[in-house]
PDB file of C-alpha atoms in Angstrom:
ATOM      1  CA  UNK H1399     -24.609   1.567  -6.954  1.00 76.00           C
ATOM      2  CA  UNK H1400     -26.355  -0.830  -9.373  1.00 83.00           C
ATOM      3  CA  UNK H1401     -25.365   1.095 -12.021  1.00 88.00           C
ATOM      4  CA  UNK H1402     -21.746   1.624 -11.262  1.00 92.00           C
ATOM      5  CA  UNK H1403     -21.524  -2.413 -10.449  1.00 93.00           C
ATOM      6  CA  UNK H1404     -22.394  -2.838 -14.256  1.00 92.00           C
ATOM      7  CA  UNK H1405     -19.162  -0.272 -15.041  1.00 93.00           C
ATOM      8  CA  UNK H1406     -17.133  -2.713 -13.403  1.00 95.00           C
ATOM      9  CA  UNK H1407     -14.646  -4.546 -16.012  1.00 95.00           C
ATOM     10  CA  UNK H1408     -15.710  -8.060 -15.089  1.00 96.00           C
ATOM     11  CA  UNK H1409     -12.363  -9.761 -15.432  1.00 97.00           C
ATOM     12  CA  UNK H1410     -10.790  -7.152 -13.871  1.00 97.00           C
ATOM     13  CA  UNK H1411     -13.214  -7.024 -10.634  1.00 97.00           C
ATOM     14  CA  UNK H1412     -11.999 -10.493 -10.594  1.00 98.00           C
ATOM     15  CA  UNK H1413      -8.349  -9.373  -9.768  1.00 98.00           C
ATOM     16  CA  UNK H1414      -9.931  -6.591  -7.361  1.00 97.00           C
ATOM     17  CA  UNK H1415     -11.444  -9.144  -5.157  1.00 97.00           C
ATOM     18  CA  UNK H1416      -8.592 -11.477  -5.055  1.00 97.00           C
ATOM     19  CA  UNK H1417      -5.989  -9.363  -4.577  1.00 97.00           C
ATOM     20  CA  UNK H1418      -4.354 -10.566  -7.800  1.00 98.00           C
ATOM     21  CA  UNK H1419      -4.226  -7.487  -9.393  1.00 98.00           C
ATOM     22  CA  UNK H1420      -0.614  -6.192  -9.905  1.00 98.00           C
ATOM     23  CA  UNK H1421       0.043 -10.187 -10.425  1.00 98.00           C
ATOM     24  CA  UNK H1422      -2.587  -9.996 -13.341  1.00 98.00           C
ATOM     25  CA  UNK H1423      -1.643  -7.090 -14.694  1.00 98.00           C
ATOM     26  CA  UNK H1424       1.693  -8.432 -15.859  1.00 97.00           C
ATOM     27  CA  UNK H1425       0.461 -11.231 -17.401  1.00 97.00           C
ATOM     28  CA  UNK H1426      -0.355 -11.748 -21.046  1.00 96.00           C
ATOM     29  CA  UNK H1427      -4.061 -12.353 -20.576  1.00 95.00           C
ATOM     30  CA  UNK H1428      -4.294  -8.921 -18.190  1.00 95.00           C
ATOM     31  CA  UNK H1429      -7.245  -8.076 -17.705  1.00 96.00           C
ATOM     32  CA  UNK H1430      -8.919  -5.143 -19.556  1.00 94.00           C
ATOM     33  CA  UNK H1431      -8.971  -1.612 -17.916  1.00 95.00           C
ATOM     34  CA  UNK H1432     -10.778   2.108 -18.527  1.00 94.00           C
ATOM     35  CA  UNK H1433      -8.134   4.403 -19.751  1.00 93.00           C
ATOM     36  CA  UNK H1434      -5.571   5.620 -17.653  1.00 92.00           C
ATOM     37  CA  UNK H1435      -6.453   9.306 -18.837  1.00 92.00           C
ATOM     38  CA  UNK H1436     -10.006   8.999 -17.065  1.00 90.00           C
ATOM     39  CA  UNK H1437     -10.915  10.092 -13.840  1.00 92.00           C
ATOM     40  CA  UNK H1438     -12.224   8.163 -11.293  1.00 95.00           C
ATOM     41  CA  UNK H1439     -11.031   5.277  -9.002  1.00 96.00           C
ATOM     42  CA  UNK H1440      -8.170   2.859  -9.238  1.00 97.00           C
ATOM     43  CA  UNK H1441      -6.278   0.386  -7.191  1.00 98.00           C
ATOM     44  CA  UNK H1442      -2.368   0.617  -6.346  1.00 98.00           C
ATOM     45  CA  UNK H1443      -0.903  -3.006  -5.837  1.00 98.00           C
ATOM     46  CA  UNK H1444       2.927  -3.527  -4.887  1.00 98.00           C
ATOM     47  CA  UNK H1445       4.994  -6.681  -6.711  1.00 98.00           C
ATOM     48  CA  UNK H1446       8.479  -7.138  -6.718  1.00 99.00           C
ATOM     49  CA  UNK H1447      10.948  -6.100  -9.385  1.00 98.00           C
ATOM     50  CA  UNK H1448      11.535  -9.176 -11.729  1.00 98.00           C
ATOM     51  CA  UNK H1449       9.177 -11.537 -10.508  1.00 98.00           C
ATOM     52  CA  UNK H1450       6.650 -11.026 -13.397  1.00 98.00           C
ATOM     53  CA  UNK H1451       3.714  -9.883 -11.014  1.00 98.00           C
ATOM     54  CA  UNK H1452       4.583 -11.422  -8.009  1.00 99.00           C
ATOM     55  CA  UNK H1453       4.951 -10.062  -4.316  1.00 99.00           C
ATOM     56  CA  UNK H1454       7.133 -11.165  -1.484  1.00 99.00           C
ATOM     57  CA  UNK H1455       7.343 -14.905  -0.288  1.00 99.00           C
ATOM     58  CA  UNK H1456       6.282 -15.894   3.279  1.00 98.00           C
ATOM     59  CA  UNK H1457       9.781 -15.791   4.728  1.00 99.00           C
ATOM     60  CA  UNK H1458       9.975 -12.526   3.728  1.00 99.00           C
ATOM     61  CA  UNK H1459       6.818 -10.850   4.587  1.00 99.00           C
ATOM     62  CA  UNK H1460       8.120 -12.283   8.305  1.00 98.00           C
ATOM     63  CA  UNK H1461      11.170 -10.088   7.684  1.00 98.00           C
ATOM     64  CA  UNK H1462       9.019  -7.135   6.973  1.00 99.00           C
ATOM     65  CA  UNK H1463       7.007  -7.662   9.953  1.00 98.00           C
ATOM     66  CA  UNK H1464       9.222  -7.156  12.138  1.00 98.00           C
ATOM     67  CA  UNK H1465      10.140  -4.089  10.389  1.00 97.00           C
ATOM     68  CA  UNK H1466       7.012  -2.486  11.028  1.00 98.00           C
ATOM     69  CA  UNK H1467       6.932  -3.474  14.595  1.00 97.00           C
ATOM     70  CA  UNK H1468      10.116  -2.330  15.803  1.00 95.00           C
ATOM     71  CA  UNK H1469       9.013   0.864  13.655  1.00 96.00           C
ATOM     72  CA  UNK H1470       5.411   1.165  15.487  1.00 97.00           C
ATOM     73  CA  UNK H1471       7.110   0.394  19.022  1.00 94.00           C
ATOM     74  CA  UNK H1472      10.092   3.216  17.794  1.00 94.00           C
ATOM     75  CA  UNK H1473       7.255   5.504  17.028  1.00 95.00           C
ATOM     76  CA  UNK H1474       5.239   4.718  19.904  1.00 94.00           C
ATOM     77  CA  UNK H1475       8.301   6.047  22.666  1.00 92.00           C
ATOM     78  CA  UNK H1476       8.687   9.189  20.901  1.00 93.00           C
ATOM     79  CA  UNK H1477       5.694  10.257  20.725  1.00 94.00           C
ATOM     80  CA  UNK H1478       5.369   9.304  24.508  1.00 93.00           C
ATOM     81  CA  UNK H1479       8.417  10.672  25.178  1.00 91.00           C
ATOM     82  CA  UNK H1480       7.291  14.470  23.930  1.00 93.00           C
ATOM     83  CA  UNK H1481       7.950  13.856  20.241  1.00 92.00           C
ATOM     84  CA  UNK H1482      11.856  13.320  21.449  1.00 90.00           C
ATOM     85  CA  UNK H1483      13.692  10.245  20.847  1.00 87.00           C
ATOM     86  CA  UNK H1484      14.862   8.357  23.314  1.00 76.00           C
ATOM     87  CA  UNK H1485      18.462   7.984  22.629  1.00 74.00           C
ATOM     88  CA  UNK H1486      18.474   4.547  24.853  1.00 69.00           C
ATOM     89  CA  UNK H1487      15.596   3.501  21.936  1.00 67.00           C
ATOM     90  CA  UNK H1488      17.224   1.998  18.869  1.00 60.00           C
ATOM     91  CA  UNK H1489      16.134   4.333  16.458  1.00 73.00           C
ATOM     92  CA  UNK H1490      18.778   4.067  13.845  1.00 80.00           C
ATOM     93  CA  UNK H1491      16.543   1.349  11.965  1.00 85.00           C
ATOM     94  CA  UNK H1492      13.413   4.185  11.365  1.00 91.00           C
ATOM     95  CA  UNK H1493      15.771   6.616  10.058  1.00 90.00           C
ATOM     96  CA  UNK H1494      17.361   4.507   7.400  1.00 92.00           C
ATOM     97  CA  UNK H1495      13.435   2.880   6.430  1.00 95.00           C
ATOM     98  CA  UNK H1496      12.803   6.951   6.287  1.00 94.00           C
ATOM     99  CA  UNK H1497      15.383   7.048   4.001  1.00 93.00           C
ATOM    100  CA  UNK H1498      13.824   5.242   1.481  1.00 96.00           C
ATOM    101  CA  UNK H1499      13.211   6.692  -1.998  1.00 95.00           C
ATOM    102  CA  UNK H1500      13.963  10.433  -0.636  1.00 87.00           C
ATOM    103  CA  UNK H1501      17.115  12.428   0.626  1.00 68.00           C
ATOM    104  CA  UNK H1502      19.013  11.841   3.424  1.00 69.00           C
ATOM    105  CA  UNK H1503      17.486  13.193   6.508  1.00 67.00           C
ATOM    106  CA  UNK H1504      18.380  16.431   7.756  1.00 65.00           C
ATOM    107  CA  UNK H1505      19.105  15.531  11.394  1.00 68.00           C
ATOM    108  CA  UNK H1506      18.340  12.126  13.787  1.00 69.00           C
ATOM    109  CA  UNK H1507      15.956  14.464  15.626  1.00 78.00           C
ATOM    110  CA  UNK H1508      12.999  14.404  12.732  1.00 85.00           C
ATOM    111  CA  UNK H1509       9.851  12.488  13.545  1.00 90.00           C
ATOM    112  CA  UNK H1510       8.831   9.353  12.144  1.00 94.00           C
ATOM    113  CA  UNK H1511       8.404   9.785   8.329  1.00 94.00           C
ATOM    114  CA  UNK H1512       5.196   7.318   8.262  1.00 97.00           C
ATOM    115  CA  UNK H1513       3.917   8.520  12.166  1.00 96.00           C
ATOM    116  CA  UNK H1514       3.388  11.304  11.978  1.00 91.00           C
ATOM    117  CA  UNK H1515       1.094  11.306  15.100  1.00 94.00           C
ATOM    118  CA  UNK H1516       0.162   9.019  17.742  1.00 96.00           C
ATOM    119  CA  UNK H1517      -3.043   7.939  16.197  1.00 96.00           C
ATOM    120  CA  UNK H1518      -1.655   6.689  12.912  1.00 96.00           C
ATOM    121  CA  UNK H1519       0.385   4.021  15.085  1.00 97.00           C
ATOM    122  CA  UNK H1520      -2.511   1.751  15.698  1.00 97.00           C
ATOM    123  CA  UNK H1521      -3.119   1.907  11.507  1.00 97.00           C
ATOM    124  CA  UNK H1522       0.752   0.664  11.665  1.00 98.00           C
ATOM    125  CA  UNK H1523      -0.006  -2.385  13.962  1.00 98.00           C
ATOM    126  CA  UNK H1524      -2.869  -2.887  11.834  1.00 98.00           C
ATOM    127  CA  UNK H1525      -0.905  -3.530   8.289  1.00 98.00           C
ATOM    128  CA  UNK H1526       1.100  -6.063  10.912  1.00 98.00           C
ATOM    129  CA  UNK H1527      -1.686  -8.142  11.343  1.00 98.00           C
ATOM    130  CA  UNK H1528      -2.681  -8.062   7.939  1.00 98.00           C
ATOM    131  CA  UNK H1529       0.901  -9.469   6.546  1.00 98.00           C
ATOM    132  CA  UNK H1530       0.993 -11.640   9.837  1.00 98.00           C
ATOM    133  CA  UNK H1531      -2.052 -13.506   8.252  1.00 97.00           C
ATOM    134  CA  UNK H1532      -0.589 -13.287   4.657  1.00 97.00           C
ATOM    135  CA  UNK H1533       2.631 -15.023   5.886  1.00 98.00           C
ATOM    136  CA  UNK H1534       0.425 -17.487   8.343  1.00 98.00           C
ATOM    137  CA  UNK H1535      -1.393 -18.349   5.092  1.00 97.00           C
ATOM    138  CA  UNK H1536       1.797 -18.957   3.293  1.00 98.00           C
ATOM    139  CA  UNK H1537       2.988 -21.593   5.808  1.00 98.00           C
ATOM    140  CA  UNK H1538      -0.308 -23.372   6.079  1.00 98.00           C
ATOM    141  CA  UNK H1539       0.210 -24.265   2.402  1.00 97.00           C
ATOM    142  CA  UNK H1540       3.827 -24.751   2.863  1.00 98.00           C
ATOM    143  CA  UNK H1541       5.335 -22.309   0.711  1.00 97.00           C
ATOM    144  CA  UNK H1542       6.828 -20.072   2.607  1.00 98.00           C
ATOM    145  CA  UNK H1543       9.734 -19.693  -0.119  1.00 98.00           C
ATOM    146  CA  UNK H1544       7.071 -19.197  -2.826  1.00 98.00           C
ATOM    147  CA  UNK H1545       6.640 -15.424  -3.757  1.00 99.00           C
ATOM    148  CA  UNK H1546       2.740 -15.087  -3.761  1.00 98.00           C
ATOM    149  CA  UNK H1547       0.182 -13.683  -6.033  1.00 98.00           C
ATOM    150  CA  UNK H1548      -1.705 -12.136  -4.157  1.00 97.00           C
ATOM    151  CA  UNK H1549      -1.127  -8.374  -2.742  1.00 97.00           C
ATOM    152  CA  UNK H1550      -2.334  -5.694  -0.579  1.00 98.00           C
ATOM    153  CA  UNK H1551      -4.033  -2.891  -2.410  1.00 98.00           C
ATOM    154  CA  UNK H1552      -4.688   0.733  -1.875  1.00 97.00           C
ATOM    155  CA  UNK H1553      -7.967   2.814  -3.297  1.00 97.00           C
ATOM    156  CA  UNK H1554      -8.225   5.995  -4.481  1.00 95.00           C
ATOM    157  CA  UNK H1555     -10.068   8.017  -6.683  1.00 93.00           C
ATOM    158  CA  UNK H1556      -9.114  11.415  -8.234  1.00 93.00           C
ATOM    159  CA  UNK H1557     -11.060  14.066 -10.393  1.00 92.00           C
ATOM    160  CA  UNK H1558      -8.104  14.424 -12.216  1.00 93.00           C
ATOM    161  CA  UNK H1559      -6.672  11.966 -15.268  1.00 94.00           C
ATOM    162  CA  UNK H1560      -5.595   8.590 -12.787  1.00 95.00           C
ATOM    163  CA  UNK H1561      -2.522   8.409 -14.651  1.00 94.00           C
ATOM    164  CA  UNK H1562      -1.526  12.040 -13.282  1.00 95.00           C
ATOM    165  CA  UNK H1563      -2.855  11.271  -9.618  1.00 95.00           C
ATOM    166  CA  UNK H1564      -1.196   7.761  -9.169  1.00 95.00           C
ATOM    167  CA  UNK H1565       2.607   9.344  -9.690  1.00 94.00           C
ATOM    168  CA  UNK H1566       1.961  10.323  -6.113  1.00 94.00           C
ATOM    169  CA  UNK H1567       2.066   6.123  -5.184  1.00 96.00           C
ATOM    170  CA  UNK H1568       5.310   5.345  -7.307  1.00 96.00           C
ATOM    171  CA  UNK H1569       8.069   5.137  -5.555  1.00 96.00           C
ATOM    172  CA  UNK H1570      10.313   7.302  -7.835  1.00 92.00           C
ATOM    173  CA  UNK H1571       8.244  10.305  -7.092  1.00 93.00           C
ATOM    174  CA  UNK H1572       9.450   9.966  -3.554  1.00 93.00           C
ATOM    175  CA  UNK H1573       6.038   9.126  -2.100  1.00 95.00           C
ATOM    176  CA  UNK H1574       5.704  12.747  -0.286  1.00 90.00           C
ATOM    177  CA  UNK H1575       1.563  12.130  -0.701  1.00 91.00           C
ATOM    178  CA  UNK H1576       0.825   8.696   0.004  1.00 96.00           C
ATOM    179  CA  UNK H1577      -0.709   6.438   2.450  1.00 96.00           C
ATOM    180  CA  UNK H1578       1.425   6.131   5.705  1.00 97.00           C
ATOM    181  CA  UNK H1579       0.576   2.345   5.665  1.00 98.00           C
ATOM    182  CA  UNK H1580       1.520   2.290   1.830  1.00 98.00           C
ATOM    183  CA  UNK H1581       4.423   4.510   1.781  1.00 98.00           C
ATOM    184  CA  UNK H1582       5.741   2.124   4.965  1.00 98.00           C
ATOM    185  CA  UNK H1583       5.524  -0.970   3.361  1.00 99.00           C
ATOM    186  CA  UNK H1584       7.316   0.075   0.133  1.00 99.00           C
ATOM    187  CA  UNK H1585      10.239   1.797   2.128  1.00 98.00           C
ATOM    188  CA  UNK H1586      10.586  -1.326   4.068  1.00 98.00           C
ATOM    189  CA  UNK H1587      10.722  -3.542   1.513  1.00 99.00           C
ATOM    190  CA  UNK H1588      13.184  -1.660  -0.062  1.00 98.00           C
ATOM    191  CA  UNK H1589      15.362  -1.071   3.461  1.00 97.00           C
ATOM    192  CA  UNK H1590      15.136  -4.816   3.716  1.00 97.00           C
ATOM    193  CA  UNK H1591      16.023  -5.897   0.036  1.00 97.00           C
ATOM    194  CA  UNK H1592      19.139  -3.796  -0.094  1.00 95.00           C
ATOM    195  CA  UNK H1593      18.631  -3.412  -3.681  1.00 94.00           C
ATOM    196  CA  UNK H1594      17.810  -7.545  -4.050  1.00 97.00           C
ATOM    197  CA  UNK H1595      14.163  -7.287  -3.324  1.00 98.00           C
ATOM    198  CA  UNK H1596      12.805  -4.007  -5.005  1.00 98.00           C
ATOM    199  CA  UNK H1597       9.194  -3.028  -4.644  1.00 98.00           C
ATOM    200  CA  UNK H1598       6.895  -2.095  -7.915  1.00 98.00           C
ATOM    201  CA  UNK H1599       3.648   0.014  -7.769  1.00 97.00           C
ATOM    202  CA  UNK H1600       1.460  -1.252 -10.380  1.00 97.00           C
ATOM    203  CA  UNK H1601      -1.639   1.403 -10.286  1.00 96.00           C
ATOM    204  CA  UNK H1602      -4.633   0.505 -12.267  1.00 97.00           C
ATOM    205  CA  UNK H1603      -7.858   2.724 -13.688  1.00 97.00           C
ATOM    206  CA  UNK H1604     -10.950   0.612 -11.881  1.00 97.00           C
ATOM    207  CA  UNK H1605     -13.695   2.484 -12.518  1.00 95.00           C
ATOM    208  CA  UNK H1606     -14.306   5.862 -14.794  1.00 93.00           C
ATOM    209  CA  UNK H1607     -16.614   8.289 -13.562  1.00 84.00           C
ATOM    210  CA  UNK H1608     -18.158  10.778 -15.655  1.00 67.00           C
ATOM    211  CA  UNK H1609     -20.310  12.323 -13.291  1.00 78.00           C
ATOM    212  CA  UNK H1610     -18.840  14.451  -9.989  1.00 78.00           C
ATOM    213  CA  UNK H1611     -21.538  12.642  -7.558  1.00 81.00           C
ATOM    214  CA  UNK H1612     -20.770   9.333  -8.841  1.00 90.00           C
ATOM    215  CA  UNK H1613     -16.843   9.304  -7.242  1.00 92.00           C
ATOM    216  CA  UNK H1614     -17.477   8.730  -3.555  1.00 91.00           C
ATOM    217  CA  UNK H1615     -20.146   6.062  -4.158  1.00 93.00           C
ATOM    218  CA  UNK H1616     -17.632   4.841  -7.095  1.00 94.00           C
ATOM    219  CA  UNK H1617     -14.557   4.780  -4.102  1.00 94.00           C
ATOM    220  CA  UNK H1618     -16.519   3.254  -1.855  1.00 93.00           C
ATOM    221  CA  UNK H1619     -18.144   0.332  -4.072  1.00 95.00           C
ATOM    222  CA  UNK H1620     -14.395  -0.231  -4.811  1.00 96.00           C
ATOM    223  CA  UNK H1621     -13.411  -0.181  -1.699  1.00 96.00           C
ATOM    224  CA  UNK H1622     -15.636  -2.828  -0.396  1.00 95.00           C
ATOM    225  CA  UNK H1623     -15.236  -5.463  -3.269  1.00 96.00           C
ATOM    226  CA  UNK H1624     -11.004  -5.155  -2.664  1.00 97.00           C
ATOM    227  CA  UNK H1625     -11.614  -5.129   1.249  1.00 95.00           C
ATOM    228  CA  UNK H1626      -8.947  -2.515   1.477  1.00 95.00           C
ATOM    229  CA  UNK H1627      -9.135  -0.652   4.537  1.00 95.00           C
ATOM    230  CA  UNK H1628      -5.925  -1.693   6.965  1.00 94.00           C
ATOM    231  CA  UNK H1629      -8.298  -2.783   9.191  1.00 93.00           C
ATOM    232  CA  UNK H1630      -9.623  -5.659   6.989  1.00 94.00           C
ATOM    233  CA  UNK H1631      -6.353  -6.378   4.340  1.00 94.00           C
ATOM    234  CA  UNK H1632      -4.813  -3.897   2.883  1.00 94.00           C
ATOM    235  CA  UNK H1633      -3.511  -0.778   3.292  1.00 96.00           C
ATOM    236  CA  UNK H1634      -5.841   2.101   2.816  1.00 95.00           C
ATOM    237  CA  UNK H1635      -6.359   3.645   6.627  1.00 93.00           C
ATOM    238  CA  UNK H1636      -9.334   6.195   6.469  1.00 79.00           C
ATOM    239  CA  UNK H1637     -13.451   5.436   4.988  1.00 58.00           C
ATOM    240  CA  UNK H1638     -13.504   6.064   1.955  1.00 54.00           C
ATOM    241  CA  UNK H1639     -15.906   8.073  -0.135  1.00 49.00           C
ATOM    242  CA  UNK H1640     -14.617  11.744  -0.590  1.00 47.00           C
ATOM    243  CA  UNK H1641     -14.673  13.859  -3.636  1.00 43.00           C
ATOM    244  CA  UNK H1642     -10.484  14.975  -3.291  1.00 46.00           C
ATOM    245  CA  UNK H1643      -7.611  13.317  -4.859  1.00 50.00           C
ATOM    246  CA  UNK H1644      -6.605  10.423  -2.827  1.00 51.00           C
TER     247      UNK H1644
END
């Protein structure tokens, strides 16, 4: 791990650790990066169309929030309910997040786009508390109208070229292989902007690994210095450390 530390861009492990990285990016003093053609890890952050970097404010990470919950609780009753809706459950509000960067739906009867089991609902209530605190944060310092600088990121690593791996994350690719807590953040954003407030994926090359047995330690050192499991503040839901695309 030593050696893979000394990989690290310094600047740019900067931005890792404090979340500022799709903020940074878009500046003019970005910080330097391996090249996108490598394989290895990188980072996904989210900022919002024209605001040079920047993510949501406060006010509207609250907005979000209870997004996600009515989505988790929506989630919850149909999977308790024998993967049926319960047509005294407002639904309507999953469907049209599930609408998000794809085609219409095919019928009100699919399952839950970013649940799609009962286990990954606790990894929803999870990203809750994580933007709960990011908002909380926001008001302590009194700017809840500010948009912040600061993101939640997601870590992957690949074995193919990043560049070709991180389409998967944008939004225009319609997000069929992303992270449920990921993909659900973007599509509510977007459900709640109604085309104001549009989400950006700005995915960046962290680390280049030459060697096959260096990309799980490589994931995992990266993982750790961003903190980016849901459970800690960000969005990535599984331990890292595999050898597949991610």
């Amino acid at each position: 791990l030593r050696r893979l530390c000394l990989m690290l861009p310094f600047e740019l492990t900067k931005s890792l650790v404090r979340h500022t990285l799709a903020y940074d990016m878009m500046q003019s003093t970005r910080p330097e990066t391996y090249s996108a053609d490598a394989k290895g890890v990188y980072a996904v952050g989210i900022s919002i169309k024209h605001r040079n970097g920047k993510f949501l404010t406060g006010n509207e990470i609250c907005a979000i929030v209870l997004l996600i919950k009515a989505y988790a609780d929506a989630a919850e009753v149909y999977f308790n309910n024998g993967k049926k809706w319960n047509p005294k459950d407002p639904s309507d509000d999953v469907h049209r997040i599930d609408e998000q960067f794809r085609s219409k739906l095919t019928g009100l009867d699919e399952p839950p786009r970013w649940a799609n089991s009962a286990s990954t609902i606790p990894k929803l209530r999870a990203l809750v508390q994580v933007l709960e605190e990011l908002a909380a944060a926001a008001a302590r310092a009194g700017r809840l109208d500010v948009p912040l600088t600061q993101s939640p990121l997601m870590v992957g690593c690949t074995q193919r070229p990043i560049d070709e791996t991180v389409r998967q994350h944008i939004p225009a690719s319609g997000l069929h292989s992303t992270t449920a807590t990921y993909g659900l953040m973007l599509c509510a954003i977007q459900f709640h902007g109604k085309g104001k407030i549009v989400p950006e994926s700005i995915a960046v090359p962290i680390l280049a690994t030459c060697e096959p047995e260096d990309l799980a330690d490589g994931e995992r050192l990266v993982t750790t210095l961003a903190q980016s499991l849901v459970n800690q503040t960000s969005f990535n839901i599984i331990e890292l450390g595999g050898t597949k695309d991610s």
